[in-house]
Amino acid sequence: MTAVAGERVDGTTGPAVDAAELVTRARELAPLIREHAVKTEQDRRLAEEVVVALREAGLFRLTTPTRFGGYDLQMSDLLAIVAEVGKGCGSTGWNLSIDTASTRFALNAMPETALSDMFEGNPDAYVISTAHLTTTKAYRAEGGYRITGTFPWSSGCEIADWAYIPVVHIHDGDEQTNDLVGVVVPMSELRIERTWHSAGLAGSGTHTVVAEDVFVPERRATLFSLTDLVGEDERDSMLIQGSSQSLAAIVGAAQGALQVAREALDKGRPITYVNYAAAAEAPSVQMWFAEATHLIETAHLHLVEIGKSLDGIPETQQMPWAERARIRMHQRSAQEKSRAGVEKLLDVVGGSSFALSNPLQRLWRDISVMSRHTALNAPIILEDYSRAVLDIHPSVTLLY
């Protein structure tokens, strides 16, 4: 039986919404999301109609604490919901994953005073997470900290209410200290430079956020050192859980591409200069489409395995290297199968796939960019997994 979202061990509850109901809501938004996908891409941010629809469906409160009106979902539920949204538009699925993951990051790192500022009276607050150690500085100030610098690649920044900045080096004058600070900042106190111009995932709004001597009170800050982040064999799974939510957008986009290709075949798409009146009559096309279907289904099965592996595990719980590497290898396989399946779909549909009016080409480009995010670096994932299964120390990754 599917658990009811909002029920918690500590007795606090949010709105009782069944996880399956949230999946249904996400699925029902697909036509609207697909309808505005071109506008999303052209504007380099989610269309406002999509933002409103996601908020009204309660999808911006998926990981909001239940005490503030959010839902308490298992990882497998989150992945299913993000994938449904990603079917209509890769950028939209990606932006939803940014909010769900960033909120969970903040919950595990920020004091209760910060969480109250973020979500009290606003359970639908959209949160991004962004960091860039080499272009940012923090200084101690009376009652808090002052933050200056630029944060590139801040997906969703133009629709966000809050920015979670997990790590900034604290400086004493011109000298960098060994201390770091994590903060949450209202987006109204930050400036956005529209720097995102990309061949894919163009609508994700992955622009640059700028902090210009922004004061952050202690109530919204957490002090720590670099050694708190980097472990040896055991580390927490926070970043793996976050990248898994991003992966769900990739798998969802591949499933969306499969739907688009099937619709083209069902309409009797022809093949020029052959004896078949419709492409779907050709056994070669049938087999090619079947292989694409199987690849994308396999990607989904890897995603399901990831969800099962992470269900019920707090992000801060220490996880052995071998298990982290195993889960990340499933991430690599899921994105690899998604890409391979969509490549075959392009063959099935043919040259018309690349017409700008065809959503297939946009989903293909979105997947190409999403699957090359640094958190999902396929060659590094394989290298680290190969060392882990043979117990060859150390891990090649610093944080995962």
Coordinates of C-alpha atoms in Angstrom, one line a residue:
M1 CA 0.0 0.0 0.0
T2 CA 1.3 3.5 -0.9
A3 CA 2.1 5.6 2.2
V4 CA 0.2 8.8 2.8
A5 CA 2.3 11.8 2.3
G6 CA 2.5 14.0 5.3
E7 CA 2.6 11.3 8.0
R8 CA 5.8 11.4 10.2
V9 CA 7.2 9.4 13.0
D10 CA 7.4 12.5 15.2
G11 CA 3.7 13.0 15.0
T12 CA 3.6 16.1 13.0
T13 CA 1.6 16.1 9.8
G14 CA 1.1 18.1 6.6
P15 CA -1.8 17.8 4.2
A16 CA -2.6 14.1 3.7
V17 CA -2.0 13.5 0.0
D18 CA -1.3 10.0 -1.4
A19 CA 1.9 9.8 -3.4
A20 CA 0.0 8.2 -6.2
E21 CA -2.3 11.2 -6.4
L22 CA 0.8 13.5 -6.8
V23 CA 2.0 11.3 -9.6
T24 CA -1.4 11.7 -11.3
R25 CA -1.3 15.4 -10.9
A26 CA 2.1 15.6 -12.5
R27 CA 0.9 13.4 -15.4
E28 CA -2.2 15.5 -15.9
L29 CA 0.1 18.6 -16.3
A30 CA 1.9 17.0 -19.3
P31 CA -0.2 18.6 -22.1
L32 CA 0.2 22.1 -20.6
I33 CA 3.9 21.6 -20.0
R34 CA 4.4 20.4 -23.6
E35 CA 2.3 23.2 -24.9
H36 CA 4.6 25.8 -23.3
A37 CA 7.9 24.0 -23.9
V38 CA 8.8 26.3 -26.9
K39 CA 8.1 29.4 -24.9
T40 CA 10.1 28.0 -22.0
E41 CA 13.1 27.4 -24.3
Q42 CA 12.9 30.7 -26.0
D43 CA 12.6 32.7 -22.8
R44 CA 15.4 30.7 -21.1
R45 CA 13.2 30.1 -18.1
L46 CA 10.0 28.2 -17.3
A47 CA 6.9 29.8 -18.8
E48 CA 4.9 31.5 -16.1
E49 CA 1.9 29.4 -17.0
V50 CA 3.9 26.3 -16.1
V51 CA 5.2 27.8 -12.9
V52 CA 1.7 28.6 -11.8
A53 CA 0.4 25.2 -12.7
L54 CA 3.2 23.4 -10.8
R55 CA 2.5 25.5 -7.7
E56 CA -1.2 25.0 -7.8
A57 CA -0.8 21.2 -8.1
G58 CA 1.3 21.3 -4.9
L59 CA 4.5 20.1 -6.7
F60 CA 6.6 22.9 -5.2
R61 CA 5.9 21.5 -1.7
L62 CA 7.1 17.9 -2.4
T63 CA 10.0 18.2 0.1
T64 CA 8.8 21.1 2.2
P65 CA 8.7 20.0 5.9
T66 CA 5.3 18.7 6.9
R67 CA 5.2 21.0 9.8
F68 CA 5.0 23.8 7.3
G69 CA 2.4 22.2 5.1
G70 CA 4.6 20.0 2.9
Y71 CA 4.7 16.3 2.1
D72 CA 6.8 13.5 3.6
L73 CA 7.6 11.4 0.5
Q74 CA 10.0 8.5 -0.1
M75 CA 12.7 9.0 -2.6
S76 CA 11.0 6.5 -5.0
D77 CA 7.9 8.8 -4.9
L78 CA 9.9 11.9 -5.7
L79 CA 11.7 10.2 -8.6
A80 CA 8.3 9.1 -10.1
I81 CA 6.8 12.6 -9.9
V82 CA 9.9 14.4 -11.4
A83 CA 10.0 11.8 -14.2
E84 CA 6.3 12.5 -15.0
V85 CA 7.0 16.2 -15.3
G86 CA 10.1 15.6 -17.3
K87 CA 8.1 13.8 -20.0
G88 CA 6.7 17.0 -21.3
C89 CA 9.8 19.2 -21.1
G90 CA 13.3 18.4 -19.9
S91 CA 13.8 21.9 -18.5
T92 CA 10.6 21.7 -16.4
G93 CA 11.5 18.3 -15.0
W94 CA 15.0 19.6 -14.2
N95 CA 13.7 22.7 -12.5
L96 CA 11.3 20.6 -10.3
S97 CA 14.3 18.4 -9.3
I98 CA 16.2 21.5 -8.4
D99 CA 13.5 22.5 -6.0
T100 CA 13.0 19.1 -4.4
A101 CA 16.7 18.4 -3.9
S102 CA 17.6 21.9 -2.8
T103 CA 14.9 22.0 -0.2
R104 CA 16.1 18.7 1.2
F105 CA 19.7 20.0 1.2
A106 CA 18.6 23.0 3.3
L107 CA 16.6 20.9 5.7
N108 CA 19.7 18.9 6.6
A109 CA 22.0 21.8 6.9
M110 CA 20.2 24.9 8.1
P111 CA 18.9 25.8 11.6
E112 CA 15.2 25.7 12.4
T113 CA 15.2 29.5 12.4
A114 CA 16.2 29.6 8.7
L115 CA 13.6 27.0 7.8
S116 CA 10.9 29.0 9.5
D117 CA 11.9 32.1 7.5
M118 CA 11.7 30.1 4.3
F119 CA 8.5 28.1 4.7
E120 CA 6.4 29.5 7.5
G121 CA 3.2 30.6 5.6
N122 CA 4.7 29.7 2.3
P123 CA 4.9 25.9 1.8
D124 CA 5.2 26.4 -1.9
A125 CA 8.5 28.3 -1.7
Y126 CA 10.8 27.4 -4.6
V127 CA 14.4 26.8 -3.5
I128 CA 17.6 26.6 -5.5
S129 CA 21.0 25.5 -4.4
T130 CA 24.1 27.1 -5.8
A131 CA 27.8 27.4 -4.9
H132 CA 31.1 28.4 -6.4
L133 CA 34.1 28.6 -4.1
T134 CA 36.5 30.4 -6.3
T135 CA 34.3 33.4 -7.1
T136 CA 32.7 34.0 -3.7
K137 CA 33.7 35.3 -0.3
A138 CA 32.1 35.6 3.1
Y139 CA 33.1 38.0 5.9
R140 CA 32.0 38.0 9.5
A141 CA 29.8 40.9 10.5
E142 CA 27.9 41.9 13.7
G143 CA 25.0 39.4 14.0
G144 CA 25.9 37.4 10.9
Y145 CA 27.9 37.4 7.7
R146 CA 28.3 39.4 4.5
I147 CA 28.4 37.5 1.2
T148 CA 29.9 38.7 -2.1
G149 CA 30.5 37.0 -5.3
T150 CA 29.0 35.3 -8.4
F151 CA 27.2 31.9 -8.5
P152 CA 27.1 30.6 -12.1
W153 CA 24.9 27.8 -13.3
S154 CA 22.0 28.6 -10.9
S155 CA 19.2 26.6 -12.4
G156 CA 15.7 28.0 -11.7
C157 CA 17.0 31.2 -10.2
E158 CA 14.4 33.4 -11.9
I159 CA 11.4 31.5 -10.5
A160 CA 13.0 31.0 -7.0
D161 CA 12.0 32.4 -3.7
W162 CA 15.2 31.3 -1.8
A163 CA 18.8 30.4 -2.6
Y164 CA 20.5 27.8 -0.5
I165 CA 24.2 28.5 -0.7
P166 CA 25.9 25.5 1.0
V167 CA 29.4 26.7 1.1
V168 CA 31.4 30.0 1.0
H169 CA 34.9 30.5 2.3
I170 CA 35.1 32.9 5.2
H171 CA 37.8 35.5 4.7
D172 CA 39.6 37.7 7.3
G173 CA 40.5 40.7 5.2
D174 CA 42.4 39.4 2.2
E175 CA 43.2 36.1 3.9
Q176 CA 41.1 32.9 3.4
T177 CA 40.4 31.2 6.7
N178 CA 39.7 27.4 7.3
D179 CA 36.1 28.2 8.1
L180 CA 33.2 28.0 5.7
V181 CA 29.6 29.1 6.1
G182 CA 26.4 27.9 4.5
V183 CA 23.4 30.3 4.2
V184 CA 20.0 30.8 2.8
V185 CA 19.2 34.1 1.1
P186 CA 15.9 35.5 -0.3
M187 CA 16.2 35.8 -4.0
S188 CA 15.0 39.4 -3.7
E189 CA 18.4 40.3 -2.2
L190 CA 20.3 38.8 -5.1
R191 CA 20.8 39.9 -8.6
I192 CA 20.5 37.7 -11.7
E193 CA 22.7 38.0 -14.8
R194 CA 21.1 36.1 -17.8
T195 CA 24.1 34.2 -18.9
W196 CA 22.6 30.9 -19.8
H197 CA 22.8 30.2 -23.6
S198 CA 22.8 26.5 -24.2
A199 CA 22.0 24.0 -27.1
G200 CA 19.9 22.0 -24.7
L201 CA 18.1 22.5 -21.4
A202 CA 17.8 26.1 -22.5
G203 CA 14.6 26.7 -20.6
S204 CA 16.1 25.7 -17.2
G205 CA 17.1 29.3 -16.4
T206 CA 20.6 28.3 -15.4
H207 CA 21.8 31.8 -15.1
T208 CA 24.3 33.5 -12.8
V209 CA 23.3 34.8 -9.4
V210 CA 25.2 37.7 -8.0
A211 CA 25.6 38.6 -4.3
E212 CA 26.7 42.2 -3.7
D213 CA 27.7 42.5 0.0
V214 CA 24.5 40.7 1.1
F215 CA 24.0 40.6 4.8
V216 CA 22.9 37.2 6.2
P217 CA 21.8 37.0 9.8
E218 CA 23.1 34.2 12.0
R219 CA 19.6 32.7 12.1
R220 CA 20.0 31.8 8.4
A221 CA 23.6 30.5 8.6
T222 CA 25.6 27.4 9.5
L223 CA 29.3 27.4 10.3
F224 CA 31.6 24.5 9.5
S225 CA 35.0 23.5 8.1
L226 CA 36.1 21.8 4.9
T227 CA 37.0 18.6 6.8
D228 CA 33.3 18.3 7.7
L229 CA 32.5 17.7 4.0
V230 CA 35.2 15.3 2.9
G231 CA 35.2 11.8 4.4
E232 CA 37.3 8.7 3.5
D233 CA 35.4 5.4 3.1
E234 CA 32.0 6.6 4.5
R235 CA 30.3 9.8 3.5
D236 CA 26.7 10.9 3.5
S237 CA 24.4 10.4 0.5
M238 CA 23.1 13.9 0.3
L239 CA 24.6 14.7 -3.1
I240 CA 23.8 11.3 -4.5
Q241 CA 20.2 11.7 -3.5
G242 CA 20.1 15.2 -5.1
S243 CA 21.6 14.0 -8.4
S244 CA 19.1 11.1 -8.4
Q245 CA 16.3 13.6 -8.6
S246 CA 18.0 15.3 -11.5
L247 CA 18.4 11.9 -13.1
A248 CA 14.6 11.4 -12.9
A249 CA 14.2 14.4 -15.2
I250 CA 16.5 12.7 -17.8
V251 CA 14.6 9.4 -17.7
G252 CA 11.3 11.2 -17.8
A253 CA 12.4 13.2 -20.9
A254 CA 13.4 9.9 -22.6
Q255 CA 9.9 8.5 -21.8
G256 CA 8.4 11.6 -23.3
A257 CA 10.5 11.2 -26.4
L258 CA 9.2 7.6 -26.7
Q259 CA 5.6 9.0 -26.6
V260 CA 6.3 11.5 -29.3
A261 CA 7.9 8.9 -31.6
R262 CA 4.9 6.5 -31.0
E263 CA 2.5 9.3 -31.9
A264 CA 4.4 9.9 -35.1
L265 CA 4.2 6.2 -36.1
D266 CA 0.5 6.0 -35.1
K267 CA -0.2 8.9 -37.6
G268 CA 1.1 6.7 -40.4
R269 CA 4.4 8.6 -40.9
P270 CA 5.8 7.4 -44.3
I271 CA 9.3 6.4 -45.4
T272 CA 10.4 7.9 -48.7
Y273 CA 11.5 5.5 -51.6
V274 CA 10.5 2.2 -50.0
N275 CA 7.6 -0.2 -50.6
Y276 CA 5.9 0.4 -47.3
A277 CA 3.1 3.0 -47.1
A278 CA 3.8 3.7 -43.5
A279 CA 7.0 3.4 -41.5
A280 CA 5.3 1.3 -38.8
E281 CA 4.6 -1.4 -41.4
A282 CA 8.4 -2.0 -41.9
P283 CA 9.8 -4.8 -39.7
S284 CA 13.0 -2.9 -39.5
V285 CA 11.3 0.1 -38.0
Q286 CA 9.3 -2.1 -35.7
M287 CA 12.5 -3.7 -34.3
W288 CA 14.3 -0.4 -34.0
F289 CA 11.4 1.1 -32.1
A290 CA 11.2 -2.0 -29.9
E291 CA 14.9 -1.7 -29.1
A292 CA 14.4 2.0 -28.2
T293 CA 11.5 1.1 -26.0
H294 CA 13.5 -1.6 -24.2
L295 CA 16.5 0.8 -23.6
I296 CA 14.2 3.5 -22.1
E297 CA 12.4 0.9 -20.0
T298 CA 15.7 -0.3 -18.8
A299 CA 16.7 3.2 -17.9
H300 CA 13.5 3.4 -15.8
L301 CA 14.3 0.1 -14.1
H302 CA 17.7 1.5 -13.0
L303 CA 15.9 4.6 -11.7
V304 CA 13.5 2.4 -9.7
E305 CA 16.5 0.5 -8.2
I306 CA 18.0 3.8 -7.1
G307 CA 14.8 4.9 -5.5
K308 CA 14.5 1.6 -3.6
S309 CA 18.1 1.9 -2.4
L310 CA 17.6 5.4 -1.1
D311 CA 14.1 5.1 0.4
G312 CA 14.1 5.9 4.1
I313 CA 17.8 6.8 4.2
P314 CA 18.4 10.3 5.6
E315 CA 20.8 12.3 3.5
T316 CA 23.1 12.8 6.5
Q317 CA 23.4 9.1 7.3
Q318 CA 26.8 7.7 6.5
M319 CA 27.0 5.3 3.6
P320 CA 29.9 3.0 2.7
W321 CA 31.9 3.8 -0.5
A322 CA 30.9 0.5 -2.2
E323 CA 27.1 1.3 -1.8
R324 CA 27.6 4.9 -3.0
A325 CA 29.5 3.7 -6.0
R326 CA 26.9 1.0 -6.8
I327 CA 24.0 3.5 -6.7
R328 CA 26.0 6.0 -8.9
M329 CA 26.7 3.2 -11.4
H330 CA 22.9 2.7 -11.7
Q331 CA 22.8 6.5 -12.4
R332 CA 25.3 6.1 -15.2
S333 CA 23.4 3.2 -16.7
A334 CA 20.1 5.0 -16.5
Q335 CA 21.3 8.1 -18.4
E336 CA 23.3 5.9 -20.9
K337 CA 20.2 3.9 -21.7
S338 CA 18.1 7.0 -22.0
R339 CA 20.5 8.6 -24.5
A340 CA 20.8 5.4 -26.5
G341 CA 17.1 4.9 -26.6
V342 CA 16.4 8.4 -27.8
E343 CA 19.1 8.1 -30.5
K344 CA 17.2 5.1 -31.9
L345 CA 14.0 7.1 -31.8
L346 CA 15.6 9.7 -34.0
D347 CA 16.4 7.0 -36.5
V348 CA 12.8 5.8 -36.4
V349 CA 11.2 9.2 -37.0
G350 CA 13.9 10.3 -39.4
G351 CA 14.9 13.7 -40.6
S352 CA 11.7 15.3 -39.4
S353 CA 12.9 14.7 -35.9
F354 CA 15.1 17.7 -36.2
A355 CA 12.4 20.2 -37.2
L356 CA 12.2 22.9 -34.5
S357 CA 8.4 22.2 -34.4
N358 CA 9.1 18.6 -33.4
P359 CA 9.4 18.2 -29.6
L360 CA 11.6 15.1 -30.1
Q361 CA 14.6 17.2 -31.0
R362 CA 14.2 19.4 -27.9
L363 CA 13.9 16.4 -25.6
W364 CA 17.0 14.9 -27.3
R365 CA 19.0 18.1 -26.7
D366 CA 17.7 18.5 -23.2
I367 CA 18.8 14.9 -22.3
S368 CA 22.2 15.5 -24.0
V369 CA 22.9 18.5 -21.6
M370 CA 21.3 17.1 -18.5
S371 CA 23.1 13.8 -18.6
R372 CA 26.5 15.6 -18.8
H373 CA 26.0 17.5 -15.5
T374 CA 29.1 17.2 -13.3
A375 CA 27.1 15.3 -10.7
L376 CA 26.4 12.6 -13.3
N377 CA 29.8 12.4 -14.9
A378 CA 29.6 9.0 -16.5
P379 CA 33.4 8.3 -17.0
I380 CA 34.2 9.3 -13.4
I381 CA 31.3 7.2 -12.1
L382 CA 32.6 4.2 -13.9
E383 CA 36.2 4.8 -12.7
D384 CA 35.1 5.2 -9.1
Y385 CA 32.9 2.1 -9.3
S386 CA 35.7 0.0 -10.7
R387 CA 37.9 1.0 -7.8
A388 CA 35.2 0.4 -5.3
V389 CA 34.3 -3.2 -6.4
L390 CA 38.0 -4.1 -6.3
D391 CA 38.5 -2.2 -3.0
I392 CA 41.3 -0.1 -4.5
H393 CA 41.6 3.0 -2.3
P394 CA 41.1 5.9 -2.4
S395 CA 37.9 6.9 -4.1
V396 CA 38.5 9.3 -7.0
T397 CA 35.7 11.6 -5.9
L398 CA 35.9 14.1 -3.1
L399 CA 32.2 14.5 -2.2
Y400 CA 30.2 11.6 -3.7

